[in-house]
Coordinates of C-alpha atoms in Angstrom, one line a residue:
M215 CA 20.7 15.5 21.3
D216 CA 21.0 11.7 20.7
I217 CA 17.9 9.8 19.9
L218 CA 16.5 7.0 22.1
Y219 CA 13.6 4.7 21.2
K220 CA 10.3 3.9 22.9
S221 CA 7.4 1.6 22.2
T222 CA 4.3 3.1 20.6
R223 CA 2.3 1.3 23.3
G224 CA 4.3 2.6 26.3
G225 CA 5.9 -0.6 27.6
E226 CA 9.5 0.3 26.9
S227 CA 11.5 3.5 26.6
G228 CA 15.1 4.7 26.7
I229 CA 16.2 2.0 24.2
N230 CA 19.3 2.8 22.1
S231 CA 19.4 2.3 18.4
P232 CA 21.5 -1.0 18.3
L233 CA 19.0 -2.6 20.7
A234 CA 16.0 -1.3 18.9
I235 CA 17.4 -2.7 15.6
V236 CA 18.2 -6.1 17.0
K237 CA 14.9 -6.5 18.9
G238 CA 12.8 -5.4 15.9
I239 CA 9.6 -5.2 18.0
A240 CA 9.0 -4.0 21.5
D241 CA 8.2 -6.5 24.3
D242 CA 4.7 -5.1 24.6
G243 CA 4.0 -5.8 20.9
G244 CA 4.4 -2.1 20.0
L245 CA 6.8 -0.6 17.4
F246 CA 9.9 1.4 18.3
V247 CA 9.7 5.1 17.5
P248 CA 12.3 7.8 18.1
D249 CA 11.8 10.0 21.1
H250 CA 12.1 13.0 18.8
I251 CA 12.5 13.4 15.0
P252 CA 15.8 15.2 14.2
S253 CA 16.0 18.1 11.9
I254 CA 18.1 18.6 8.8
D255 CA 20.7 21.1 10.0
V256 CA 22.9 21.3 6.9
D257 CA 22.1 23.8 4.2
F258 CA 20.4 22.3 1.1
D259 CA 23.1 24.0 -1.0
K260 CA 25.7 21.9 0.7
L261 CA 23.6 18.7 0.7
K262 CA 23.1 19.0 -3.1
G263 CA 26.8 18.1 -3.4
Y264 CA 26.4 14.9 -1.4
S265 CA 26.4 11.5 -3.2
Y266 CA 23.6 9.1 -2.2
N267 CA 25.9 7.3 0.2
E268 CA 27.1 10.5 1.8
L269 CA 23.5 11.6 2.2
A270 CA 22.6 8.2 3.7
C271 CA 25.4 8.6 6.2
Y272 CA 24.1 12.0 7.2
I273 CA 20.4 11.1 7.5
I274 CA 20.7 7.7 9.0
G275 CA 23.5 8.9 11.4
K276 CA 21.0 11.2 13.0
Y277 CA 18.7 8.2 13.9
F278 CA 21.4 5.7 14.7
P279 CA 24.3 7.7 16.3
E280 CA 25.6 4.6 18.2
I281 CA 26.4 2.6 15.0
E282 CA 30.2 3.0 15.0
N283 CA 30.9 1.8 11.5
L284 CA 27.9 3.4 9.7
K285 CA 29.9 4.6 6.7
S286 CA 31.3 1.2 6.1
C287 CA 27.9 -0.4 6.5
I288 CA 26.4 2.1 3.9
D289 CA 29.3 1.7 1.4
S290 CA 29.0 -2.1 1.6
A291 CA 25.2 -1.9 1.1
Y292 CA 25.0 0.6 -1.7
D293 CA 27.7 -0.7 -4.1
D294 CA 27.8 -2.0 -7.6
K295 CA 25.0 -4.6 -7.0
F296 CA 22.7 -1.6 -7.9
D297 CA 22.1 -1.1 -11.6
S298 CA 22.1 2.7 -11.1
D299 CA 25.2 4.6 -10.2
S300 CA 23.0 7.0 -8.2
R301 CA 21.3 3.9 -6.5
V302 CA 17.9 5.5 -7.4
D303 CA 16.8 7.3 -10.5
L304 CA 14.5 10.3 -10.8
V305 CA 12.8 10.2 -14.2
E306 CA 10.5 12.9 -15.4
S307 CA 7.6 11.7 -17.5
C308 CA 3.9 12.5 -18.0
G309 CA 4.1 15.6 -15.9
V310 CA 5.6 14.1 -12.7
S311 CA 8.9 12.6 -11.6
F312 CA 9.0 8.9 -11.0
L313 CA 11.4 8.0 -8.2
E314 CA 12.7 4.7 -9.4
L315 CA 13.5 2.7 -6.3
Y316 CA 13.9 -0.7 -8.0
H317 CA 17.5 -0.7 -9.4
G318 CA 18.8 -3.0 -6.6
P319 CA 19.5 -6.7 -6.7
T320 CA 15.9 -7.8 -6.3
A321 CA 14.3 -5.1 -8.5
A322 CA 12.1 -3.7 -5.8
F323 CA 12.2 -0.7 -3.4
K324 CA 12.8 -3.0 -0.4
D325 CA 16.4 -3.2 -1.5
M326 CA 17.0 0.3 -0.4
A327 CA 16.6 -0.7 3.2
L328 CA 17.2 -4.5 3.1
S329 CA 20.6 -4.2 1.5
L330 CA 21.7 -2.2 4.6
L331 CA 19.8 -3.8 7.4
P332 CA 22.1 -6.9 7.7
Y333 CA 25.1 -4.6 8.2
L334 CA 23.2 -2.6 10.8
M335 CA 22.1 -5.8 12.5
T336 CA 25.5 -7.4 12.7
S337 CA 27.2 -4.2 13.8
S338 CA 24.5 -3.8 16.5
I339 CA 25.0 -7.4 17.7
K340 CA 28.7 -6.9 18.0
Q341 CA 28.3 -3.6 19.9
L342 CA 25.8 -5.2 22.3
S343 CA 28.1 -8.2 22.8
L344 CA 25.2 -10.6 22.3
D345 CA 26.0 -14.3 22.6
K346 CA 22.8 -15.2 20.7
E347 CA 22.3 -16.1 17.0
V348 CA 19.7 -13.7 15.6
V349 CA 16.7 -15.3 13.8
I350 CA 15.2 -12.9 11.3
L351 CA 11.5 -13.8 11.1
T352 CA 9.6 -12.1 8.2
A353 CA 6.2 -12.2 6.6
T354 CA 6.1 -11.0 3.0
S355 CA 3.5 -9.9 0.5
G356 CA 6.1 -10.5 -2.2
D357 CA 9.0 -8.1 -2.3
T358 CA 10.3 -8.0 1.3
G359 CA 10.9 -11.7 1.4
K360 CA 13.4 -11.8 -1.5
A361 CA 15.1 -8.6 -0.5
A362 CA 15.5 -9.8 3.1
L363 CA 16.7 -13.2 1.9
A364 CA 19.3 -11.6 -0.4
G365 CA 20.5 -9.3 2.3
F366 CA 20.9 -11.9 5.1
A367 CA 21.9 -14.9 2.9
G368 CA 25.2 -16.2 4.3
V369 CA 25.5 -13.5 7.0
S370 CA 27.3 -15.0 9.9
G371 CA 25.4 -15.2 13.2
T372 CA 22.0 -15.0 11.6
K373 CA 19.3 -17.2 10.2
I374 CA 16.3 -15.9 8.2
I375 CA 12.8 -17.5 8.0
V376 CA 10.3 -16.1 5.5
F377 CA 6.6 -16.8 5.2
F378 CA 4.6 -15.8 2.1
P379 CA 1.0 -16.5 1.0
N380 CA 1.2 -19.4 -1.4
D381 CA -1.3 -17.9 -3.9
G382 CA -0.7 -14.3 -3.1
V383 CA 2.6 -13.4 -5.0
S384 CA 3.5 -13.2 -8.6
S385 CA 5.3 -16.1 -10.3
V386 CA 8.5 -14.0 -10.5
Q387 CA 8.3 -13.0 -6.8
K388 CA 7.8 -16.7 -5.8
M389 CA 10.7 -17.9 -7.9
Q390 CA 13.0 -15.2 -6.4
M391 CA 12.3 -16.6 -2.9
V392 CA 12.2 -20.3 -3.4
T393 CA 15.6 -20.4 -5.3
Q394 CA 17.6 -18.8 -2.4
G395 CA 20.1 -21.4 -1.7
E396 CA 22.2 -20.4 1.3
S397 CA 22.1 -22.7 4.4
N398 CA 20.9 -20.0 6.7
T399 CA 17.8 -19.3 4.7
F400 CA 14.3 -20.9 5.1
V401 CA 11.3 -20.1 3.0
Y402 CA 7.7 -21.3 3.6
A403 CA 4.5 -20.8 1.7
I404 CA 1.5 -20.6 4.0
E405 CA -2.1 -21.6 3.2
G406 CA -3.6 -18.2 3.7
N407 CA -3.0 -14.5 2.8
F408 CA -0.4 -12.0 3.8
D409 CA -2.4 -10.8 6.8
D410 CA -2.4 -14.4 8.1
A411 CA 1.4 -14.6 7.6
Q412 CA 1.9 -11.2 9.3
T413 CA -0.4 -12.0 12.2
G414 CA 1.3 -15.4 12.7
V415 CA 4.7 -13.7 12.8
K416 CA 3.5 -11.1 15.4
K417 CA 2.0 -13.9 17.5
I418 CA 5.4 -15.7 17.5
F419 CA 7.1 -12.4 18.6
A420 CA 4.6 -12.0 21.4
D421 CA 4.9 -15.6 22.6
K422 CA 7.0 -15.2 25.8
E423 CA 7.3 -19.0 26.4
L424 CA 8.7 -19.5 22.9
G425 CA 11.0 -16.6 23.4
S426 CA 12.5 -18.1 26.5
Y427 CA 12.7 -21.5 24.9
L428 CA 14.7 -20.0 21.9
S429 CA 16.9 -18.0 24.3
E430 CA 17.8 -21.2 26.2
H431 CA 18.9 -22.7 22.9
G432 CA 21.0 -19.7 21.9
Y433 CA 18.6 -17.8 19.6
M434 CA 16.8 -14.5 19.6
L435 CA 14.1 -13.3 17.2
S436 CA 14.2 -10.1 15.1
S437 CA 12.4 -8.8 12.1
A438 CA 13.2 -7.5 8.6
N439 CA 9.7 -6.2 8.0
S440 CA 9.2 -2.4 8.2
I441 CA 8.1 -2.9 11.8
N442 CA 11.9 -2.9 12.4
I443 CA 13.1 0.7 12.8
G444 CA 16.4 -0.4 11.1
R445 CA 14.3 -1.1 8.0
L446 CA 12.3 2.1 8.1
V447 CA 15.0 4.8 8.6
P448 CA 17.0 4.1 5.5
Q449 CA 13.8 4.7 3.4
I450 CA 13.8 8.3 4.6
V451 CA 17.0 9.0 2.6
Y452 CA 15.5 8.6 -0.9
Y453 CA 12.8 11.1 -0.3
V454 CA 15.4 13.7 0.8
H455 CA 17.5 12.7 -2.2
S456 CA 14.7 13.3 -4.6
Y457 CA 14.0 16.8 -3.3
L458 CA 17.7 17.6 -3.5
E459 CA 17.8 16.2 -7.1
L460 CA 15.0 18.5 -8.1
L461 CA 16.9 21.4 -6.6
R462 CA 20.0 20.3 -8.5
N463 CA 18.3 20.1 -11.9
G464 CA 16.5 23.4 -11.4
R465 CA 13.0 21.8 -11.4
L466 CA 12.4 23.3 -7.9
A467 CA 13.8 26.3 -6.1
E468 CA 14.7 26.0 -2.4
G469 CA 11.5 26.4 -0.3
D470 CA 9.2 25.2 -3.1
K471 CA 6.8 22.5 -1.8
I472 CA 6.5 19.0 -3.2
N473 CA 3.9 16.2 -3.1
F474 CA 4.9 12.6 -2.6
V475 CA 2.7 9.8 -3.9
V476 CA 3.3 6.4 -2.4
P477 CA 1.7 3.1 -3.3
T478 CA 1.5 1.4 0.1
G479 CA 0.0 -1.5 1.9
N480 CA 1.8 -1.7 5.2
F481 CA 2.2 2.1 5.4
G482 CA 6.0 1.9 6.0
N483 CA 7.1 3.6 2.8
I484 CA 4.8 6.6 3.2
L485 CA 5.7 6.9 6.8
A486 CA 9.3 7.4 5.7
A487 CA 8.1 10.3 3.6
Y488 CA 6.4 11.7 6.7
Y489 CA 9.7 11.5 8.6
A490 CA 11.5 13.3 5.7
M491 CA 8.8 16.0 5.9
Q492 CA 9.3 16.3 9.7
M493 CA 13.0 16.6 9.2
G494 CA 12.6 19.7 7.0
I495 CA 11.6 18.7 3.4
P496 CA 8.8 21.1 2.5
V497 CA 6.0 18.7 1.7
N498 CA 2.6 19.9 0.7
R499 CA 0.7 16.6 0.6
L500 CA 1.4 13.0 1.1
I501 CA -0.8 10.9 -1.2
C502 CA -1.5 7.4 -0.1
A503 CA -2.4 5.1 -3.0
S504 CA -4.1 1.8 -2.4
N505 CA -5.5 -1.0 -4.5
E506 CA -9.0 -2.5 -4.0
N507 CA -8.0 -3.5 -0.5
N508 CA -8.6 0.1 0.3
V509 CA -8.7 -0.1 4.1
L510 CA -6.3 2.9 4.3
T511 CA -8.4 5.0 1.9
D512 CA -11.4 4.3 4.1
F513 CA -9.5 5.2 7.2
L514 CA -8.2 8.5 5.9
T515 CA -11.7 9.4 4.7
S516 CA -13.7 8.3 7.7
G517 CA -11.3 8.1 10.7
T518 CA -12.3 4.4 11.2
Y519 CA -9.9 1.6 10.5
D520 CA -11.9 -1.6 9.8
R521 CA -10.2 -4.8 8.6
N522 CA -13.5 -6.7 8.8
R523 CA -13.7 -7.4 5.1
S524 CA -12.5 -10.0 2.7
L525 CA -9.0 -9.7 1.3
I526 CA -9.1 -9.2 -2.5
K527 CA -6.3 -10.8 -4.6
T528 CA -5.2 -8.2 -7.1
N529 CA -2.6 -7.7 -9.8
S530 CA -0.7 -5.5 -7.3
P531 CA -0.1 -8.3 -4.7
S532 CA 2.4 -6.4 -2.6
M533 CA -0.5 -4.2 -1.5
D534 CA -2.9 -7.0 -0.8
I535 CA -3.0 -6.2 2.9
L536 CA -5.7 -5.4 5.4
V537 CA -3.6 -4.7 8.5
S538 CA -1.2 -1.9 7.9
S539 CA 1.3 -2.3 10.7
N540 CA 3.2 0.9 10.3
L541 CA 0.1 3.0 10.7
E542 CA 0.6 2.3 14.4
R543 CA 3.6 4.6 14.3
M544 CA 1.6 7.3 12.5
L545 CA -1.1 7.0 15.1
Y546 CA 1.5 7.6 17.8
H547 CA 2.7 10.8 16.1
M548 CA -0.8 12.1 15.2
S549 CA -1.9 11.5 18.8
G550 CA 0.9 13.6 20.2
G551 CA 2.7 10.6 21.5
D552 CA -0.2 9.3 23.5
E553 CA 0.8 5.6 24.1
S554 CA -2.3 4.7 25.9
K555 CA -4.5 5.8 23.0
V556 CA -2.3 3.8 20.6
K557 CA -2.5 0.7 22.8
T558 CA -6.3 1.1 23.0
F559 CA -6.6 1.3 19.2
M560 CA -4.3 -1.8 18.7
D561 CA -6.2 -3.8 21.3
K562 CA -9.5 -3.0 19.6
L563 CA -8.0 -3.9 16.2
G564 CA -7.0 -7.3 17.7
S565 CA -10.3 -8.0 19.5
E566 CA -12.9 -6.3 17.2
G567 CA -11.0 -5.8 14.0
A568 CA -11.7 -2.0 14.0
Y569 CA -11.2 1.2 15.8
S570 CA -12.1 4.9 15.4
I571 CA -9.7 7.8 16.1
T572 CA -10.8 11.0 17.6
P573 CA -11.9 14.0 15.5
E574 CA -8.8 15.9 16.6
M575 CA -6.5 13.1 15.5
K576 CA -8.4 12.8 12.2
S577 CA -7.8 16.5 11.5
N578 CA -4.1 15.9 12.1
F579 CA -4.2 13.6 9.1
D580 CA -5.4 16.3 6.8
F581 CA -2.1 16.6 5.0
V582 CA -2.5 12.9 3.9
Y583 CA -4.8 12.2 0.9
G584 CA -6.0 8.7 0.4
G585 CA -7.3 7.1 -2.9
Y586 CA -7.4 3.8 -4.6
A587 CA -7.5 2.2 -8.0
S588 CA -9.3 -0.9 -9.3
E589 CA -7.5 -3.6 -11.3
E590 CA -9.0 -2.4 -14.5
E591 CA -7.9 1.2 -13.8
T592 CA -4.4 0.0 -13.0
L593 CA -4.1 -1.8 -16.4
D594 CA -5.6 1.2 -18.2
T595 CA -3.1 3.5 -16.5
I596 CA -0.1 1.3 -17.5
S597 CA -1.5 1.4 -21.1
S598 CA -2.2 5.1 -21.3
V599 CA 1.1 6.2 -19.7
Y600 CA 3.1 3.9 -22.0
S601 CA 1.2 5.0 -25.1
D602 CA 1.3 8.7 -24.2
C603 CA 4.7 9.1 -22.6
S604 CA 6.6 5.9 -23.5
Y605 CA 7.1 5.2 -19.8
L606 CA 6.6 1.6 -18.7
M607 CA 5.6 1.0 -15.0
D608 CA 4.5 -1.9 -12.8
T609 CA 1.1 -2.3 -11.3
H610 CA 1.9 -0.7 -8.0
T611 CA 3.4 2.4 -9.6
A612 CA 0.4 2.6 -11.9
I613 CA -1.9 2.7 -8.9
A614 CA 0.0 5.7 -7.6
Y615 CA -0.2 7.5 -10.9
K616 CA -3.9 6.9 -11.1
V617 CA -4.6 8.1 -7.6
Y618 CA -2.5 11.1 -8.2
S619 CA -4.5 11.9 -11.4
D620 CA -7.7 11.6 -9.4
Y621 CA -6.2 13.8 -6.7
K622 CA -5.1 16.5 -9.1
A623 CA -8.5 16.5 -10.9
S624 CA -10.4 16.9 -7.6
T625 CA -8.1 19.6 -6.1
S626 CA -6.4 21.4 -9.0
D627 CA -3.3 21.2 -6.9
S628 CA -0.3 22.2 -9.2
T629 CA 2.4 21.4 -6.6
Y630 CA 5.3 19.5 -8.3
T631 CA 4.9 15.8 -7.6
V632 CA 7.2 12.8 -7.2
I633 CA 5.7 9.3 -7.4
A634 CA 7.5 6.5 -5.7
S635 CA 8.0 3.8 -8.3
T636 CA 8.4 0.7 -6.2
A637 CA 9.1 -2.2 -8.5
S638 CA 10.4 -3.1 -11.9
P639 CA 7.6 -3.8 -14.5
F640 CA 9.4 -7.2 -15.1
K641 CA 8.3 -8.4 -11.6
F642 CA 4.7 -8.3 -12.8
T643 CA 5.3 -9.1 -16.5
M644 CA 1.9 -10.8 -17.2
S645 CA -0.1 -7.8 -16.0
V646 CA 2.1 -5.2 -17.6
A647 CA 2.3 -7.1 -21.0
N648 CA -1.5 -7.6 -20.9
A649 CA -2.0 -3.9 -20.3
I650 CA 0.1 -2.8 -23.3
G651 CA -1.2 -5.6 -25.6
E652 CA 2.1 -7.4 -25.8
T653 CA 1.4 -10.9 -24.5
G654 CA 1.2 -12.4 -28.0
G655 CA -0.7 -15.3 -26.4
E656 CA 2.3 -16.3 -24.2
T657 CA 1.2 -17.7 -20.8
D658 CA 4.7 -18.4 -19.4
E659 CA 5.6 -15.3 -17.3
F660 CA 9.3 -16.0 -17.5
K661 CA 9.3 -16.3 -21.3
L662 CA 7.2 -13.2 -21.4
M663 CA 9.9 -11.2 -19.6
Y664 CA 12.2 -11.6 -22.6
S665 CA 9.6 -10.8 -25.3
L666 CA 8.5 -7.8 -23.3
S667 CA 12.1 -6.6 -23.1
E668 CA 12.6 -7.1 -26.8
K669 CA 9.4 -5.3 -27.7
T670 CA 9.9 -2.3 -25.4
G671 CA 13.7 -2.0 -25.6
I672 CA 13.9 -2.0 -21.8
K673 CA 16.6 -4.1 -20.2
I674 CA 15.6 -6.9 -17.8
P675 CA 17.1 -6.2 -14.3
R676 CA 20.2 -8.3 -13.5
G677 CA 18.5 -10.0 -10.6
L678 CA 15.6 -11.3 -12.8
D679 CA 17.5 -12.2 -15.9
G680 CA 17.7 -16.0 -16.0
I681 CA 15.8 -16.6 -12.8
E682 CA 13.7 -19.3 -14.3
K683 CA 16.8 -21.5 -14.7
L684 CA 17.7 -21.5 -11.0
K685 CA 17.2 -24.6 -8.8
I686 CA 14.1 -24.5 -6.5
V687 CA 15.4 -25.1 -3.0
H688 CA 12.4 -24.4 -0.8
D689 CA 9.1 -26.1 -1.6
T690 CA 7.4 -26.5 1.8
T691 CA 3.8 -25.3 2.5
C692 CA 2.4 -25.0 6.0
K693 CA -0.9 -24.0 7.6
K694 CA -0.9 -20.7 9.5
E695 CA -1.4 -22.6 12.7
E696 CA 1.8 -24.4 12.2
M697 CA 4.1 -21.4 11.9
K698 CA 5.5 -21.6 15.4
D699 CA 6.4 -25.3 14.9
V700 CA 8.0 -24.5 11.6
V701 CA 10.2 -21.9 13.2
K702 CA 11.4 -24.5 15.8
K703 CA 11.9 -27.1 13.1
S704 CA 14.0 -24.8 11.0
L705 CA 16.3 -24.2 13.9
G706 CA 16.6 -27.9 14.6
L707 CA 14.6 -27.7 17.9

């Protein structure tokens, strides 16, 4: 049975996948969810023989059956721009397997979806016979911005506008974005944090008057954030792939359960793991790892989501988030598809900054464990894992490992565990080098990349090597109140 999409808030239903991908967000402000989650209906023994691209065709095809040239899209996305022949690597160290998702062109896990999204988008536009130019509007806490820019740069029929918090990303992340040179790319630093950027983008999407104005001038808005179902679905593939890889190498036998640990801010990456679980991967626990902005940990513990707190700037900036947008999809699923409940929660979040789920819904979250790590614990974890196991990881992955260690100590759960490793350590060189005592007094993060590589013997990813020599193209800062005007100005309106 083919899948159709509906809004988490009940305002739209019966939407096919090309339209859901192009729209990005529902007219009522809700997120598109499938009307059912498909099952894996091919034997694992057969799936073990699939390449990553073949597995992606199978899994994604179940969610986007209308995309006519899906194989071509996937083969174009997952090609030799990835440093790994298998696109992702599963590396066993320190008693777990690290699912390295950062071997793409921007050295972060976002590449796994954002290399593909432009192809899905342009294919959908063609199939829908749209006569509008699509404007990709994106807020980023660091990694999505560059991955989206790299994906959509130079893509005919699209423009992309990215907003990032001026003081809320690493030096490497910022340099990756502001050096993107194609004429259809626009990048702005905002005076505020990621939540300000994300809220501003959502307000623009919800502005009916602006939408009509843009439509009159030949434009329509869409998103490259994980609020877009076209961004979320490709992430399911690597969780299925990791389980199959463990079957292939004999680490697990078919039917053995697995834990997935995911460092997450916006809840999209761990939601993809949930979808893999619902499709038939035998998951024991999903472990949600947060930094000191531990709004998700508090929610999973208490059942109350409360963003009424100050955002803390940390050494894991991609998780410096207080409004986790994709949790809305999980609320939909955990409420049994009750759109009215979801709308009530989201309305309260908007008006009061907090909501509490029912006890029944909270019990439905019991398979998700939440924990967090401080900045000091993050650095200590990088140091100890490198010292004990010779494995170097970035700050976000370190949080996941620390939270998993706490989980295992408190539960004695011996289920085999995969940790999503979401970024190269060279994206956060200063923190990583400090953690292992290799700064040598160097304060230039770009120079430090090369010395860290030399001292550890780990190669700098292609997309980061030489980045400091690139020309800065985008150097505009705006206030969060000016974002709508900036969008119009970028389009020459």
